[in-house]
Tab-separated table of C-alpha atoms in Angstrom:
chain	number	residue	atom	x	y	z
A	245	MET	CA	133.580	68.853	92.215
A	246	GLY	CA	131.182	69.604	89.352
A	247	LYS	CA	127.654	70.883	89.446
A	248	SER	CA	125.065	68.283	90.386
A	249	THR	CA	122.305	67.394	87.946
A	250	SER	CA	118.904	68.705	89.028
A	251	VAL	CA	115.964	66.427	88.242
A	252	VAL	CA	112.307	67.151	88.908
A	253	VAL	CA	110.288	63.975	89.387
A	254	ILE	CA	106.614	64.647	88.632
A	255	ASP	CA	104.369	61.720	89.502
A	256	ASP	CA	101.149	61.518	91.489
A	257	ASP	CA	102.288	58.146	92.870
A	258	GLU	CA	104.559	58.786	95.850
A	259	ASP	CA	106.018	55.269	95.638
A	260	PHE	CA	107.371	55.959	92.150
A	261	ARG	CA	108.757	59.345	93.212
A	262	GLN	CA	110.595	57.661	96.094
A	263	LEU	CA	111.835	54.822	93.875
A	264	TYR	CA	113.336	57.195	91.293
A	265	LYS	CA	114.886	59.246	94.080
A	266	LEU	CA	116.545	56.092	95.479
A	267	TRP	CA	117.748	55.024	92.044
A	268	LEU	CA	119.398	58.305	91.111
A	269	PRO	CA	123.029	58.610	92.224
A	270	GLU	CA	124.060	61.088	94.883
A	271	ALA	CA	125.287	63.436	92.155
A	272	TYR	CA	121.626	64.134	91.325
A	273	GLU	CA	119.576	66.707	93.179
A	274	VAL	CA	116.016	65.362	93.112
A	275	ILE	CA	113.037	67.674	93.470
A	276	GLU	CA	109.663	65.996	93.839
A	277	ALA	CA	106.228	67.103	92.699
A	278	GLY	CA	103.013	65.150	93.200
A	279	ASP	CA	101.130	66.828	90.353
A	280	GLY	CA	101.740	68.620	87.073
A	281	ARG	CA	100.928	72.122	88.296
A	282	THR	CA	103.388	71.890	91.189
A	283	GLY	CA	105.960	70.333	88.884
A	284	LEU	CA	105.750	73.230	86.426
A	285	GLN	CA	106.210	75.681	89.295
A	286	ARG	CA	109.394	73.887	90.374
A	287	ILE	CA	110.991	73.890	86.925
A	288	ASP	CA	113.211	76.839	86.128
A	289	ASP	CA	116.457	77.312	84.206
A	290	THR	CA	118.441	75.467	86.902
A	291	ILE	CA	116.652	72.177	86.188
A	292	ASP	CA	118.474	69.743	83.919
A	293	ALA	CA	115.886	66.987	83.509
A	294	VAL	CA	112.308	65.967	84.266
A	295	LEU	CA	110.926	62.494	84.894
A	296	LEU	CA	107.270	62.892	84.038
A	297	ASP	CA	104.283	60.620	84.633
A	298	ARG	CA	101.781	60.681	81.781
A	299	GLN	CA	98.505	60.213	83.646
A	300	MET	CA	97.907	62.547	86.544
A	301	PRO	CA	94.785	64.285	87.819
A	302	GLU	CA	94.138	67.900	86.789
A	303	LEU	CA	97.235	68.551	84.644
A	304	SER	CA	98.371	65.547	82.604
A	305	GLY	CA	101.977	64.785	81.751
A	306	GLU	CA	101.206	65.564	78.110
A	307	THR	CA	100.060	69.074	79.056
A	308	VAL	CA	103.125	69.582	81.243
A	309	ALA	CA	105.389	68.501	78.349
A	310	GLU	CA	103.636	70.883	75.936
A	311	ARG	CA	103.995	73.807	78.356
A	312	LEU	CA	107.657	73.024	78.942
A	313	ARG	CA	108.408	73.073	75.198
A	314	GLN	CA	106.931	76.597	75.032
A	315	ARG	CA	109.573	77.896	77.426
A	316	SER	CA	112.853	79.394	76.231
A	317	VAL	CA	114.984	76.986	78.272
A	318	THR	CA	113.763	73.409	78.296
A	319	PRO	CA	115.157	70.575	80.386
A	320	ALA	CA	115.411	67.023	79.089
A	321	VAL	CA	112.029	65.329	79.540
A	322	VAL	CA	111.544	61.588	79.985
A	323	MET	CA	107.936	60.482	80.165
A	324	ILE	CA	107.474	57.339	82.251
A	325	SER	CA	104.025	55.822	82.085
A	326	SER	CA	102.042	52.677	82.671
A	327	VAL	CA	100.147	53.528	79.464
A	328	LYS	CA	101.210	51.177	76.672
A	329	PRO	CA	102.912	53.274	74.000
A	330	ASP	CA	100.886	53.820	70.857
A	331	VAL	CA	101.335	56.124	67.861
A	332	ASP	CA	99.904	59.006	69.908
A	333	ILE	CA	103.241	59.362	71.745
A	334	LEU	CA	104.779	60.621	68.497
A	335	ASP	CA	102.937	63.906	69.124
A	336	ILE	CA	104.020	64.332	72.747
A	337	PRO	CA	107.006	66.725	72.940
A	338	VAL	CA	109.295	64.623	75.143
A	339	ASP	CA	112.837	63.406	74.607
A	340	SER	CA	112.042	59.800	75.484
A	341	TYR	CA	109.170	57.563	76.598
A	342	LEU	CA	109.560	54.668	79.032
A	343	ARG	CA	106.970	52.188	80.176
A	344	LYS	CA	106.481	51.581	83.889
A	345	PRO	CA	108.009	49.795	85.525
A	346	ALA	CA	111.299	50.769	83.921
A	347	ASP	CA	114.390	49.282	85.507
A	348	ARG	CA	117.119	51.380	87.114
A	349	ASP	CA	119.770	50.809	84.424
A	350	THR	CA	117.371	51.757	81.639
A	351	LEU	CA	116.256	54.880	83.478
A	352	LEU	CA	119.831	56.034	84.127
A	353	SER	CA	120.911	55.292	80.559
A	354	VAL	CA	117.972	57.162	79.015
A	355	LEU	CA	118.421	60.076	81.408
A	356	SER	CA	122.089	60.356	80.432
A	357	THR	CA	121.261	60.201	76.726
A	358	VAL	CA	118.559	62.863	76.811
A	359	ARG	CA	120.707	65.135	78.967
A	360	THR	CA	123.433	64.976	76.325
A	361	ARG	CA	120.900	65.808	73.607
A	362	CYS	CA	120.086	69.080	75.388
A	363	GLU	CA	123.467	70.336	74.190
A	364	TYR	CA	122.388	69.922	70.555
A	365	GLU	CA	120.621	72.531	68.492
A	366	ALA	CA	116.869	72.494	69.085
A	367	GLN	CA	115.939	70.885	65.749
A	368	ARG	CA	118.460	68.029	66.129
A	369	ARG	CA	117.262	67.392	69.688
A	370	GLU	CA	113.629	67.343	68.524
A	371	ILE	CA	114.393	64.930	65.664
A	372	LEU	CA	116.314	62.551	67.941
A	373	GLY	CA	113.454	62.636	70.442
A	374	LEU	CA	111.044	61.761	67.631
A	375	ALA	CA	113.346	58.911	66.533
A	376	ASP	CA	113.436	57.658	70.122
A	377	ARG	CA	109.640	57.724	70.403
A	378	ARG	CA	109.294	56.083	66.971
A	379	ALA	CA	111.537	53.231	68.133
A	380	THR	CA	109.352	52.830	71.229
A	381	VAL	CA	106.209	52.731	69.094
A	382	ALA	CA	107.762	50.310	66.596
A	383	ASP	CA	108.515	47.911	69.465
A	384	ALA	CA	105.057	48.176	71.027
A	385	VAL	CA	102.604	48.374	68.142
A	386	ARG	CA	101.744	45.742	65.537
A	387	ALA	CA	103.275	46.371	62.109
A	388	THR	CA	99.852	46.369	60.448
A	389	ALA	CA	98.646	49.132	62.782
A	390	LEU	CA	101.787	51.158	62.063
A	391	ALA	CA	101.271	50.783	58.321
A	392	GLU	CA	97.724	52.133	58.702
A	393	SER	CA	98.707	55.086	60.912
A	394	ASP	CA	99.052	58.458	59.189
A	395	SER	CA	100.804	59.838	62.252
A	396	TYR	CA	103.407	57.074	62.169
A	397	GLN	CA	103.956	57.501	58.413
A	398	ARG	CA	104.452	61.284	58.886
A	399	ALA	CA	107.032	60.597	61.595
A	400	VAL	CA	108.880	58.133	59.352
A	401	GLU	CA	108.903	60.639	56.475
A	402	ARG	CA	110.149	63.443	58.716
A	403	LEU	CA	112.948	61.268	60.060
A	404	GLU	CA	113.910	60.184	56.540
A	405	GLN	CA	114.084	63.855	55.477
A	406	HIS	CA	116.631	64.387	58.237
A	407	ASP	CA	118.389	61.098	57.455
A	408	VAL	CA	117.718	59.706	60.940
A	409	SER	CA	117.151	55.964	61.398
A	410	LEU	CA	115.859	53.861	64.273
A	411	ALA	CA	119.465	52.974	65.045
A	412	ASP	CA	120.308	56.667	65.508
A	413	ALA	CA	117.778	56.953	68.323
A	414	VAL	CA	119.528	54.179	70.193
A	415	SER	CA	123.156	54.806	69.290
A	416	GLU	CA	123.491	58.578	69.368
A	417	PRO	CA	123.846	60.111	72.822
């Protein structure tokens, strides 16, 4: 029997923490945290992934994500939020961004994909995370707003420099 996957679920809404815990297969060890500060304390080098709410009191999900990226070992991070994605998510250092309520199959698929990306070199993982977030933004934001966004245009240029398309974000594990 192989090692179980350790996932820290950081969300100030207990109902969502319980839902994700129910959805994850038995092979997952789920550790819960009701706020960002507690979540950061529970994440060490044994943690494989983090499901992270964006809006929480005191320490936001964005701050938690930024602090995690400063560590030498970083788990896969999936931000799950009720906040409609906008171009600002391009600057959040997460591997993927889902909108609440995400369904179980989507959550499991994204979790599997971002876990696989952790095996890649740091730059490739970062670029694929950016491509993933760009795809999310492209689906959620009007084309005219994207065309006017400097942040979005910088992301597109960076992805083109690395020869990464929207399809790569979806197709590459």
